[in-house]
PDB file of N, CA and C in Angstrom:
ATOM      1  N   UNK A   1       4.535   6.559  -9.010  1.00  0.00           N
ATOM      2  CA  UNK A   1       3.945   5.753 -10.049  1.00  0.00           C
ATOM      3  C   UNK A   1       2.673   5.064  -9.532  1.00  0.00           C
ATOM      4  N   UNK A   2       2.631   4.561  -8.608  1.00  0.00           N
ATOM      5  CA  UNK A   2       1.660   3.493  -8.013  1.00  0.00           C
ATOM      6  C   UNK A   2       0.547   5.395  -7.276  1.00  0.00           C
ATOM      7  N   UNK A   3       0.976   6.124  -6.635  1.00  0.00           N
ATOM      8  CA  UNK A   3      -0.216   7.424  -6.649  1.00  0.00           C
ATOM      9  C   UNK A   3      -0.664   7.456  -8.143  1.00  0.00           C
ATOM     10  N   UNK A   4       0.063   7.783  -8.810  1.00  0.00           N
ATOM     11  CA  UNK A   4      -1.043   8.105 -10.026  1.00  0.00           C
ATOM     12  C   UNK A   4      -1.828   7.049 -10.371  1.00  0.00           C
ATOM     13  N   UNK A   5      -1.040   5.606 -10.794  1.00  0.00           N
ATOM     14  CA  UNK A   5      -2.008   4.382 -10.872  1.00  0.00           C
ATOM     15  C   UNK A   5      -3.336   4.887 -10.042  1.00  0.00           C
ATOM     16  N   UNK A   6      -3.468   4.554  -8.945  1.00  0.00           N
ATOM     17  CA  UNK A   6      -4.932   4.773  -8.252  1.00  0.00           C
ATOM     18  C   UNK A   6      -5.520   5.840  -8.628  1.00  0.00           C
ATOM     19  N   UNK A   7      -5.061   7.183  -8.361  1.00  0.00           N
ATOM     20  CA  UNK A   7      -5.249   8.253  -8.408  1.00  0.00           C
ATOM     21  C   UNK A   7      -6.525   8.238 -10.204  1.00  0.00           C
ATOM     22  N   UNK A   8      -5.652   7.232 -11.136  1.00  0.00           N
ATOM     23  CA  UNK A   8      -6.098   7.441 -13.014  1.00  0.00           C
ATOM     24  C   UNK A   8      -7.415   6.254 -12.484  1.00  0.00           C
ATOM     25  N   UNK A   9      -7.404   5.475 -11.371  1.00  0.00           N
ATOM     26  CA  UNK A   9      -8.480   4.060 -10.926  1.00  0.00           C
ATOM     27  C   UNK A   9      -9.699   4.801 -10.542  1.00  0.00           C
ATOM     28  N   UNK A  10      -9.732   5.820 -10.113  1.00  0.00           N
ATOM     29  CA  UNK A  10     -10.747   7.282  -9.050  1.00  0.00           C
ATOM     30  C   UNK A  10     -10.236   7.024  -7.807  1.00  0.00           C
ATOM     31  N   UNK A  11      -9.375   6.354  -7.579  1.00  0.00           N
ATOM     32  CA  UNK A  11      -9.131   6.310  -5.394  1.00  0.00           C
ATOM     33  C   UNK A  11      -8.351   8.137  -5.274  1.00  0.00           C
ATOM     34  N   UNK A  12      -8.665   8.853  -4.372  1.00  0.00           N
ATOM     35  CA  UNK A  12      -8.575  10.076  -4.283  1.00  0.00           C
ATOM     36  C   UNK A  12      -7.171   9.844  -2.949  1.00  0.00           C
ATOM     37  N   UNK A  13      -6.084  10.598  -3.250  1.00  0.00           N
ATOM     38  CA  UNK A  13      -4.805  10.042  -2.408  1.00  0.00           C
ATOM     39  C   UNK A  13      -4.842  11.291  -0.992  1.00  0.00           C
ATOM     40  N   UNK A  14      -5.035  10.967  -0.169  1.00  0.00           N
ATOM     41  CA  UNK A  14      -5.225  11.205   0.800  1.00  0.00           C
ATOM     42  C   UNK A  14      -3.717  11.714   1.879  1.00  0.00           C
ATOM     43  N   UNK A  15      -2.519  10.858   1.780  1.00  0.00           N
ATOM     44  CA  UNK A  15      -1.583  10.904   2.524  1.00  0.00           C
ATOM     45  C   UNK A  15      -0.056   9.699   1.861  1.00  0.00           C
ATOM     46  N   UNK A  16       0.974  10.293   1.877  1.00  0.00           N
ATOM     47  CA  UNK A  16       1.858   9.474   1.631  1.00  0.00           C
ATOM     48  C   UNK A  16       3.041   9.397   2.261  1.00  0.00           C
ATOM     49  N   UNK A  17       3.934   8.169   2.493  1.00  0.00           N
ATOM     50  CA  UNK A  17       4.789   7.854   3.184  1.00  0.00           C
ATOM     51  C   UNK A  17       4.347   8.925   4.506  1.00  0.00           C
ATOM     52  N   UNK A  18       3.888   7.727   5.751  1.00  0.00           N
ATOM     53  CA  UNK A  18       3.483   7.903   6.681  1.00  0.00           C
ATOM     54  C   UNK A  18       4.168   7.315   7.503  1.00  0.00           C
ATOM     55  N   UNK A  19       4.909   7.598   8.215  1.00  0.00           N
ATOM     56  CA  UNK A  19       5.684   7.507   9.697  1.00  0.00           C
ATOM     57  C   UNK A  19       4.741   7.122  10.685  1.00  0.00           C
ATOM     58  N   UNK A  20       4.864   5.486  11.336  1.00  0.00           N
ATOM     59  CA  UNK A  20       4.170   5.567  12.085  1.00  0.00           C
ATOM     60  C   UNK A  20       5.247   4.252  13.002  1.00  0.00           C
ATOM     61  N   UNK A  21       4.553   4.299  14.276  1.00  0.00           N
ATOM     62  CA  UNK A  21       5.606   3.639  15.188  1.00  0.00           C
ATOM     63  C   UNK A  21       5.979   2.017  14.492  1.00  0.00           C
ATOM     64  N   UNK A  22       4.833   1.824  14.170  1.00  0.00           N
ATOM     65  CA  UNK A  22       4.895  -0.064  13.256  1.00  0.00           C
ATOM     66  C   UNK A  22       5.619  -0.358  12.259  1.00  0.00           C
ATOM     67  N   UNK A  23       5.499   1.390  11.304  1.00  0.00           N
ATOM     68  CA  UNK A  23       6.374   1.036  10.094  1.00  0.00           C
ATOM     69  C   UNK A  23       5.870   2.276   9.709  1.00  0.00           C
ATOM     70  N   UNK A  24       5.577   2.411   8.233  1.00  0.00           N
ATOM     71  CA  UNK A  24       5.324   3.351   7.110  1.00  0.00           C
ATOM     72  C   UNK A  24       4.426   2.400   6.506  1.00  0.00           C
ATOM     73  N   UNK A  25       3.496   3.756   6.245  1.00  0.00           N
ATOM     74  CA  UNK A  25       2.375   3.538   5.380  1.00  0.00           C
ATOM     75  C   UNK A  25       2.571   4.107   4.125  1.00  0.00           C
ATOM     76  N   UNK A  26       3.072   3.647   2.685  1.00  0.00           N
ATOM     77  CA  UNK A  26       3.097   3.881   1.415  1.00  0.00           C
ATOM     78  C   UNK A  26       2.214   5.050   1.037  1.00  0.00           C
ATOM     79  N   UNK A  27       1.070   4.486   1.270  1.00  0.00           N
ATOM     80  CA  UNK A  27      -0.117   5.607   0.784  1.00  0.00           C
ATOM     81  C   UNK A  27      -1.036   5.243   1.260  1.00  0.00           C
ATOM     82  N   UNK A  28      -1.887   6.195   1.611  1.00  0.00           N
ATOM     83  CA  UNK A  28      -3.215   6.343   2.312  1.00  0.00           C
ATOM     84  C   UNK A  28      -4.130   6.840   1.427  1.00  0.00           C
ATOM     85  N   UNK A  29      -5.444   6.244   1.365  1.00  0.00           N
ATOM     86  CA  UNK A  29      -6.313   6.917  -0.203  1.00  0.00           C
ATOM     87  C   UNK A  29      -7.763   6.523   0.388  1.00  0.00           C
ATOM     88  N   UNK A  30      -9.049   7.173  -0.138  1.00  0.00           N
ATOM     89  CA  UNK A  30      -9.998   7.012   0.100  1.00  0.00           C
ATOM     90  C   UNK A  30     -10.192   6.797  -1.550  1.00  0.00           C
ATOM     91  N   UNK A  31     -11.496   5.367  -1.298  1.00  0.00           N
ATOM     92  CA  UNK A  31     -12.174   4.886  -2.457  1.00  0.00           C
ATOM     93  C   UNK A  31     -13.685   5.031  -2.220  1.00  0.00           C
ATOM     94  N   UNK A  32     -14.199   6.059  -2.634  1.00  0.00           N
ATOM     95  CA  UNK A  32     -15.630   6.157  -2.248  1.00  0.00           C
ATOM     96  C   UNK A  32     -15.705   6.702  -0.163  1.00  0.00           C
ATOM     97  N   UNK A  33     -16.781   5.678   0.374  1.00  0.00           N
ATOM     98  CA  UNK A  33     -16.382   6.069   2.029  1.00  0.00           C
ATOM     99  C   UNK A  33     -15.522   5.432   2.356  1.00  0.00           C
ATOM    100  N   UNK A  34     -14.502   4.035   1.277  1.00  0.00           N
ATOM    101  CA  UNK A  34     -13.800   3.452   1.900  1.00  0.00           C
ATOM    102  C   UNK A  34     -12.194   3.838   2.740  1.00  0.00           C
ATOM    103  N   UNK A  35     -11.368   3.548   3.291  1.00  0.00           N
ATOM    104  CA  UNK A  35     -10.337   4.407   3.529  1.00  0.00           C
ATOM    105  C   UNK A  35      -9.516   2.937   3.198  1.00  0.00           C
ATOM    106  N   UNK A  36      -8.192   3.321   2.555  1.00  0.00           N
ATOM    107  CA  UNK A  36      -7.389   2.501   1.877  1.00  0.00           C
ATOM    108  C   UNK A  36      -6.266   2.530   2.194  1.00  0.00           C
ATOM    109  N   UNK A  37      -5.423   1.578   2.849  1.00  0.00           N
ATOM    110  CA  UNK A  37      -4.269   1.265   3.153  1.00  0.00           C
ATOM    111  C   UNK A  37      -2.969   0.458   2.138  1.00  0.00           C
ATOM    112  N   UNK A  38      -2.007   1.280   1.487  1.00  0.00           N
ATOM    113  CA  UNK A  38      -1.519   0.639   0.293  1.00  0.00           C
ATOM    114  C   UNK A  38      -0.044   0.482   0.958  1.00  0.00           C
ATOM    115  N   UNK A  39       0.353  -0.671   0.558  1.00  0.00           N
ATOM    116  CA  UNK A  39       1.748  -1.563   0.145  1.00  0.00           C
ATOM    117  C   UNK A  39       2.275  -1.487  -0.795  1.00  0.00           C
ATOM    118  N   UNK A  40       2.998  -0.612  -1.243  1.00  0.00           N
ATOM    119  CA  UNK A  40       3.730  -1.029  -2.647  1.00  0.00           C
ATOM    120  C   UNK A  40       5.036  -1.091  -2.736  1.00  0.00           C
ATOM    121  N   UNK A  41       5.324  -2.372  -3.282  1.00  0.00           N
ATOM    122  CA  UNK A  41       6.419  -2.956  -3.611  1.00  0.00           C
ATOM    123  C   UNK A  41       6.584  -3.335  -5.170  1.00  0.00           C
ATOM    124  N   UNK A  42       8.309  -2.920  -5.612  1.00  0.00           N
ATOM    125  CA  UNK A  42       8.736  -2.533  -6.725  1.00  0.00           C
ATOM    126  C   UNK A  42      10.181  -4.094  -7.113  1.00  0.00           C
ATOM    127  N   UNK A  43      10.061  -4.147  -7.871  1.00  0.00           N
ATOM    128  CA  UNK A  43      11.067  -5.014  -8.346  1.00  0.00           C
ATOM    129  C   UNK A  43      11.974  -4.998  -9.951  1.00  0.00           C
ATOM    130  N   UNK A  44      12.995  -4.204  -9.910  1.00  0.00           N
ATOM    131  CA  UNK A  44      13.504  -4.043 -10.889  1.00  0.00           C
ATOM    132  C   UNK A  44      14.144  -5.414 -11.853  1.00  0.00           C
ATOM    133  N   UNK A  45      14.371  -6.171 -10.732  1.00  0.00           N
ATOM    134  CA  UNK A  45      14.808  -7.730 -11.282  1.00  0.00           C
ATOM    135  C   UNK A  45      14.215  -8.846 -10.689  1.00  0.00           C
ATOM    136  N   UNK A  46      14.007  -9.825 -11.454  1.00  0.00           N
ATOM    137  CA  UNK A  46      13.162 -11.138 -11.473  1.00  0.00           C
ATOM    138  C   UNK A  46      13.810 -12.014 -10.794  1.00  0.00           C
ATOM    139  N   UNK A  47      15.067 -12.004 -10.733  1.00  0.00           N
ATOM    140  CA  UNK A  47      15.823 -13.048 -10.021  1.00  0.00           C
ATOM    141  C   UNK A  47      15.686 -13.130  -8.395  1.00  0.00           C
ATOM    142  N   UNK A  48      15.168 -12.056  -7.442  1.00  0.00           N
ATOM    143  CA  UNK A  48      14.921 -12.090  -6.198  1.00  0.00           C
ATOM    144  C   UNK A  48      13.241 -12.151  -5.888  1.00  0.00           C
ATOM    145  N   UNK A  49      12.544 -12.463  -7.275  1.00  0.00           N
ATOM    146  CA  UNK A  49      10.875 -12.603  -7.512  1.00  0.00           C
ATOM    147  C   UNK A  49      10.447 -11.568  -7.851  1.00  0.00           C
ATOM    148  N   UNK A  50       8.472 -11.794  -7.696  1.00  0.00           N
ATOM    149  CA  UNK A  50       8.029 -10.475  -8.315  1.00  0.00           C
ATOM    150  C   UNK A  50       7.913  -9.468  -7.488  1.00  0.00           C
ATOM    151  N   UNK A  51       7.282  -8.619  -7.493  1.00  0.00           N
ATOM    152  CA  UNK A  51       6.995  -7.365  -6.534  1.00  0.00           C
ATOM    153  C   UNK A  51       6.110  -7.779  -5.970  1.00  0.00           C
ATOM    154  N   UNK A  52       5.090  -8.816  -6.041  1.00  0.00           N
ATOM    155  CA  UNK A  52       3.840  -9.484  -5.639  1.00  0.00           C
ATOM    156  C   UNK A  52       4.814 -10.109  -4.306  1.00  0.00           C
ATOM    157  N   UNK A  53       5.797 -10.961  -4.445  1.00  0.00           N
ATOM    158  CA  UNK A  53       6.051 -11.991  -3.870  1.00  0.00           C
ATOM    159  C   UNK A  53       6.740 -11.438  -2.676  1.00  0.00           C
ATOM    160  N   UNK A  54       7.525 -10.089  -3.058  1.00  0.00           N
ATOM    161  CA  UNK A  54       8.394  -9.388  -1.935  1.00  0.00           C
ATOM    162  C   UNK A  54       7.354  -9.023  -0.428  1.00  0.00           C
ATOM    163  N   UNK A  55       6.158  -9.306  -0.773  1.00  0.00           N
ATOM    164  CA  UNK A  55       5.239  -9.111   0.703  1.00  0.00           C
ATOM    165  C   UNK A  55       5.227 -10.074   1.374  1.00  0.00           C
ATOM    166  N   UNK A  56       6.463  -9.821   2.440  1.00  0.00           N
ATOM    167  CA  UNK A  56       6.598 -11.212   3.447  1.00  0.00           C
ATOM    168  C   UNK A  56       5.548 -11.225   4.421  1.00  0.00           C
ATOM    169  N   UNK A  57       5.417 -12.439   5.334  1.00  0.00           N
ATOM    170  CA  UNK A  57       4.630 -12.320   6.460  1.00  0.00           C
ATOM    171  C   UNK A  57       5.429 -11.559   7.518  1.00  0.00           C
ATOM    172  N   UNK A  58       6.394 -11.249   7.712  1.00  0.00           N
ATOM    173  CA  UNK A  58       7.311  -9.968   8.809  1.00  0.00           C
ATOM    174  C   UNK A  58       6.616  -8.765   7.940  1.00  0.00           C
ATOM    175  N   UNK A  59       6.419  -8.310   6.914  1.00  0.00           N
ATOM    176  CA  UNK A  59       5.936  -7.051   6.211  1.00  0.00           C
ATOM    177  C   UNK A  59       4.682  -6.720   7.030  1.00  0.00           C
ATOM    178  N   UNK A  60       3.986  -7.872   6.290  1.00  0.00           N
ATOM    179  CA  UNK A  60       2.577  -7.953   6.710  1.00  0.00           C
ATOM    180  C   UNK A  60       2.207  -7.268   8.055  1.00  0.00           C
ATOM    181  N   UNK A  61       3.230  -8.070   9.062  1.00  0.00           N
ATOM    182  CA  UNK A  61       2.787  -7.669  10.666  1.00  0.00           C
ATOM    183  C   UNK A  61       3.373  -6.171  10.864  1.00  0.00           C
ATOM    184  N   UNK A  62       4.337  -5.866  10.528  1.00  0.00           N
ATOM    185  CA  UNK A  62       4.358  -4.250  10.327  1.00  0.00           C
ATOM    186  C   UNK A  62       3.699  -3.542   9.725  1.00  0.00           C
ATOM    187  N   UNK A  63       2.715  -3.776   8.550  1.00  0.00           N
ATOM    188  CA  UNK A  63       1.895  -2.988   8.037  1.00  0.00           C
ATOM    189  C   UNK A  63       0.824  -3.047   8.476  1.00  0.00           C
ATOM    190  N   UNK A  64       0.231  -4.019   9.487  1.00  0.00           N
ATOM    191  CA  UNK A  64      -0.789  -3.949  10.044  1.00  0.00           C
ATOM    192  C   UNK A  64      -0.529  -3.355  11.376  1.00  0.00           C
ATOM    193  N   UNK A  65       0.503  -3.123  12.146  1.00  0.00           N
ATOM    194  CA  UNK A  65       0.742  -2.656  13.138  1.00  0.00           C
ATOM    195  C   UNK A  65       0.756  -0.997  12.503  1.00  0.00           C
ATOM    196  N   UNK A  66       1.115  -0.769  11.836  1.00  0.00           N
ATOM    197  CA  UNK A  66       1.509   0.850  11.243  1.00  0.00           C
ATOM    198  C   UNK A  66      -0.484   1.122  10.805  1.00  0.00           C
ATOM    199  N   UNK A  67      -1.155   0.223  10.066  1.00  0.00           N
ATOM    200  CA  UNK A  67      -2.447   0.693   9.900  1.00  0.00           C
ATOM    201  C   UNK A  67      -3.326   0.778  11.012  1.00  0.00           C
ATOM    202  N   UNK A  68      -3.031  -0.267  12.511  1.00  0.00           N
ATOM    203  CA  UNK A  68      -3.793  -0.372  13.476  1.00  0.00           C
ATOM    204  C   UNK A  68      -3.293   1.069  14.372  1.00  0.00           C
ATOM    205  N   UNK A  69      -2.592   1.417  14.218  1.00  0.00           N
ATOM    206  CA  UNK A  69      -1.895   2.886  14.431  1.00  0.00           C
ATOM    207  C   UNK A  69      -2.462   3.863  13.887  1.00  0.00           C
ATOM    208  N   UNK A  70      -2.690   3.818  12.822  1.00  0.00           N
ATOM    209  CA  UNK A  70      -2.764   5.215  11.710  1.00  0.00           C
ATOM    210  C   UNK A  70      -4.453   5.149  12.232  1.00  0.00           C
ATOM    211  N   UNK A  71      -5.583   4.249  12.268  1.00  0.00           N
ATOM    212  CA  UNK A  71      -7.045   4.204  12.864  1.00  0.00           C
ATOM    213  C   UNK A  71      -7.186   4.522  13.750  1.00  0.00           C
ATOM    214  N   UNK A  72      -6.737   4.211  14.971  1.00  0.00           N
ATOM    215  CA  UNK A  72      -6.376   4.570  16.157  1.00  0.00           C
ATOM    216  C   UNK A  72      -5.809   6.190  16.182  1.00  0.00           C
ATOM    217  N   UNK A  73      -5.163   6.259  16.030  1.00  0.00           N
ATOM    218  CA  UNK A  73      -4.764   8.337  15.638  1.00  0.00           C
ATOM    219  C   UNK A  73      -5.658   8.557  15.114  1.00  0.00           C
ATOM    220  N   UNK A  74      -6.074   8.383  14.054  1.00  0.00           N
ATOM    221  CA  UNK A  74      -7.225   9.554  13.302  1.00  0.00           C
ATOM    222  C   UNK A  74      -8.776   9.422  13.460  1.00  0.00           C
ATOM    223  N   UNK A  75      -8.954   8.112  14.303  1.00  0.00           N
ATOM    224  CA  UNK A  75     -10.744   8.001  14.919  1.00  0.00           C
ATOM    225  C   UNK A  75     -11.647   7.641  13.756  1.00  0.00           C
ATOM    226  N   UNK A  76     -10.726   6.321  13.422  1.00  0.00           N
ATOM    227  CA  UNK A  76     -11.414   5.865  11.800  1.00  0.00           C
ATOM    228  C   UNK A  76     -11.747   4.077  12.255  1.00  0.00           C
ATOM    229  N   UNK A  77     -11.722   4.032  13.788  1.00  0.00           N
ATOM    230  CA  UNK A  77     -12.470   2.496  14.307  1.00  0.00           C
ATOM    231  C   UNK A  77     -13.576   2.391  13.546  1.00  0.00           C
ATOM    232  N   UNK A  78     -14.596   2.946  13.661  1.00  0.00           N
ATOM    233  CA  UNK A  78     -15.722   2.807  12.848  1.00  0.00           C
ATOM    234  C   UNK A  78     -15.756   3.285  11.451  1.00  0.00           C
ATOM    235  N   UNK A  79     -14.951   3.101  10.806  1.00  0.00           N
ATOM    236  CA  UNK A  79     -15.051   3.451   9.338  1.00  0.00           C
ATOM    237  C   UNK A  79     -14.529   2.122   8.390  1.00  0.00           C
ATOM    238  N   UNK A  80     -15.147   2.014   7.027  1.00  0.00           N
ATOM    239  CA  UNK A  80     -14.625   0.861   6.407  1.00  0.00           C
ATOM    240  C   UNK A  80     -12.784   1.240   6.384  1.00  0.00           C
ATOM    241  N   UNK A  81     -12.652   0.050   6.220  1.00  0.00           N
ATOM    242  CA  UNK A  81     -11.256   0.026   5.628  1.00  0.00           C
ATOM    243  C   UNK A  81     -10.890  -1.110   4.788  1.00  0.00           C
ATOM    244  N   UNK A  82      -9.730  -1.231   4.007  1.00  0.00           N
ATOM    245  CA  UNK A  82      -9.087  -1.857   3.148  1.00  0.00           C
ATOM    246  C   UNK A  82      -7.810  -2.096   3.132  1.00  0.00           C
ATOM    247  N   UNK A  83      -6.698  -3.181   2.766  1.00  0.00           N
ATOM    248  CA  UNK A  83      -5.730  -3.030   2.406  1.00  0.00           C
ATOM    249  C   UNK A  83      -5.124  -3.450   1.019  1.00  0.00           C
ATOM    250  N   UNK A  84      -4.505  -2.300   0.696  1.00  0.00           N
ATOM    251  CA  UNK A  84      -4.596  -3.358  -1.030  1.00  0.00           C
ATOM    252  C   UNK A  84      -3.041  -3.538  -1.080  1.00  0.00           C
ATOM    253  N   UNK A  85      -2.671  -3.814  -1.695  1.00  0.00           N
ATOM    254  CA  UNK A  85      -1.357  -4.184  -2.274  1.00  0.00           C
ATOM    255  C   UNK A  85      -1.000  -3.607  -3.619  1.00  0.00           C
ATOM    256  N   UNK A  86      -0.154  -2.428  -4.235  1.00  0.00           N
ATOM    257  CA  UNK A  86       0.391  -2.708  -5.611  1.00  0.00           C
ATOM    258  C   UNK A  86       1.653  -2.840  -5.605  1.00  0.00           C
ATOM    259  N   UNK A  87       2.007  -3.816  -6.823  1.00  0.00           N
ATOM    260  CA  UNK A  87       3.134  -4.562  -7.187  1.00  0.00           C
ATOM    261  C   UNK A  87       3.185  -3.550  -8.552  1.00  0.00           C
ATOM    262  N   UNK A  88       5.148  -3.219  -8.276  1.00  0.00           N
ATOM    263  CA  UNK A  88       5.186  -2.688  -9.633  1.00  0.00           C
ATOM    264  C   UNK A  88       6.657  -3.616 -10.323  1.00  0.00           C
ATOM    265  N   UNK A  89       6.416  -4.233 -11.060  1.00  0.00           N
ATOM    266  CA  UNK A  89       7.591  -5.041 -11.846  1.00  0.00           C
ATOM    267  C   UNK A  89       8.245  -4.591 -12.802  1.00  0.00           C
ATOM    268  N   UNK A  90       9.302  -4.052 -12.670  1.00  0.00           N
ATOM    269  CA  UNK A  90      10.162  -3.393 -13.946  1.00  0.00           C
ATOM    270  C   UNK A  90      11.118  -4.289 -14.547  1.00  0.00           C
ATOM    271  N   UNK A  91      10.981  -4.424 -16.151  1.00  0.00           N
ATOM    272  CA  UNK A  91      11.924  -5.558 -16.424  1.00  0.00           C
ATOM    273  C   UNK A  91      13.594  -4.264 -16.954  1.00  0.00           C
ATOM    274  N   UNK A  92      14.043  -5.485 -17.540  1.00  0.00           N
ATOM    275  CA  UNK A  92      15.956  -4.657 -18.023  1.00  0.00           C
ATOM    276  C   UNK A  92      15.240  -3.820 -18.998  1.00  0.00           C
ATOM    277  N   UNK A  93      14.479  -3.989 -20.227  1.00  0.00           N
ATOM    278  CA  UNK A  93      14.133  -2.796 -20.823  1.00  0.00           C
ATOM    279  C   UNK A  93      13.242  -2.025 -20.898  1.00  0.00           C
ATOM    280  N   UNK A  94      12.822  -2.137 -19.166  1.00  0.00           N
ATOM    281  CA  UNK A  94      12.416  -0.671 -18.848  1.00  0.00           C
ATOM    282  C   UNK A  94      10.651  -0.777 -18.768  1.00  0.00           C
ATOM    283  N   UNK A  95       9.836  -2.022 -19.455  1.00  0.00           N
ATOM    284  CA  UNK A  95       9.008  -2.181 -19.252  1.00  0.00           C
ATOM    285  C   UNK A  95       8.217  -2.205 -18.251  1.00  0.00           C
ATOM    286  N   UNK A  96       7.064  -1.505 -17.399  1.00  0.00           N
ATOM    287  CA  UNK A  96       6.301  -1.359 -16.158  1.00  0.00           C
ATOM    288  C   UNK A  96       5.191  -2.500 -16.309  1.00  0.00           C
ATOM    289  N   UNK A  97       5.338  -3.184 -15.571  1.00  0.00           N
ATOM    290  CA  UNK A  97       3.861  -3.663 -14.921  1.00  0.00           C
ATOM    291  C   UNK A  97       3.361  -2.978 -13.779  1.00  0.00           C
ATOM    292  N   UNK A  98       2.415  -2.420 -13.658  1.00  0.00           N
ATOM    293  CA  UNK A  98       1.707  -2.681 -12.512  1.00  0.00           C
ATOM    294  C   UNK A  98       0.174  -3.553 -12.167  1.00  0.00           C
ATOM    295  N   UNK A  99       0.246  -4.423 -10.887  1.00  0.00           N
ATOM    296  CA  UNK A  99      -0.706  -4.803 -10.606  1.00  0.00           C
ATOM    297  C   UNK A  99      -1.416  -4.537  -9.356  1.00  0.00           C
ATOM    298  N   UNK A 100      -2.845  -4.527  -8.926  1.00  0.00           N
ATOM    299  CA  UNK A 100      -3.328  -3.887  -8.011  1.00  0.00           C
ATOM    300  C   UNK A 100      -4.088  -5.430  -7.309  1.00  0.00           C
ATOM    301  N   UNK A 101      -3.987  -5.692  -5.915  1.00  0.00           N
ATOM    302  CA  UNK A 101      -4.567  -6.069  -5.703  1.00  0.00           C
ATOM    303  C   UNK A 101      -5.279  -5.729  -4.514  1.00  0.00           C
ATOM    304  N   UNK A 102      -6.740  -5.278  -4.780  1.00  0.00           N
ATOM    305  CA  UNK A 102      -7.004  -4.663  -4.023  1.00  0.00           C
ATOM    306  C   UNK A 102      -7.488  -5.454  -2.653  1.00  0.00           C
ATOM    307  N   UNK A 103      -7.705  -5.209  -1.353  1.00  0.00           N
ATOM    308  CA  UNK A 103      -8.106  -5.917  -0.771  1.00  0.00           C
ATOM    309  C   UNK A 103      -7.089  -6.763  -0.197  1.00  0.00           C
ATOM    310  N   UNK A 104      -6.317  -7.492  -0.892  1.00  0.00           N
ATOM    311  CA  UNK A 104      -4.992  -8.539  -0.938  1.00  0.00           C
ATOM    312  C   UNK A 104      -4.373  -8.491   0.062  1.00  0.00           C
ATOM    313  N   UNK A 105      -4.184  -7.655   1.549  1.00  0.00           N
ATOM    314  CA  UNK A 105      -3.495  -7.935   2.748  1.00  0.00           C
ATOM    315  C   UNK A 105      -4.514  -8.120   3.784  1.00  0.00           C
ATOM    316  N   UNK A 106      -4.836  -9.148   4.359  1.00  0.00           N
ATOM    317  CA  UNK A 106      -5.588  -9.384   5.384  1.00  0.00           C
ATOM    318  C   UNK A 106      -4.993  -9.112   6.868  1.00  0.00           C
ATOM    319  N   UNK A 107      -5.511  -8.587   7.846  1.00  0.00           N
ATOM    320  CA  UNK A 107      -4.602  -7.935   8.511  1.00  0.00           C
ATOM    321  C   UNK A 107      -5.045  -9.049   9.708  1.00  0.00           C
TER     322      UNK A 107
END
């Protein structure tokens, strides 16, 4: 759901669920020359928060350890990069949010 989201945005998807010693990388996407590092987190119920909120600071340091990994392997030190975040919120009847925030993990 969150590939096609970007994918319908123009970000061109590059790589998904990526194994890397730090963690997993969701999706990997280029936006223009940028190269894009995505988080996505899903929340079927409201009572444990939103899908926004499920990005702890323990997440964080694994996803930056898994992206400082994934640059390092593929010889992308000198290339822009990004990390965005999408949140996908599903309520009981089935309704989708998704939100993108791009940029939104500072590493």
């Amino acid at each position: 759901m969150a590939a096609r989201y970007l994918s319908e945005k123009g970000l061109q998807i590059v790589d998904r669920r990526v194994r890397c010693r730090g963690g997993e990388l969701d999706i990997i996407a280029r936006d223009g020359h940028e190269w894009v590092f995505v988080e996505v987190k899903t929340r079927a119920q409201s009572r444990f928060g939103t899908a926004a909120e499920a990005l702890t600071p323990a997440k964080v340091r694994h996803f930056a350890r898994a992206v400082k990994e994934y640059v390092a392997r593929h010889n992308l030190d000198d290339k822009p990069i990004r990390c965005d975040l999408v949140a996908i919120d599903i309520t009981p009847d089935e309704s989708v949010t998704i939100e993108h925030f791009a940029g939104g993990i500072s590493l």
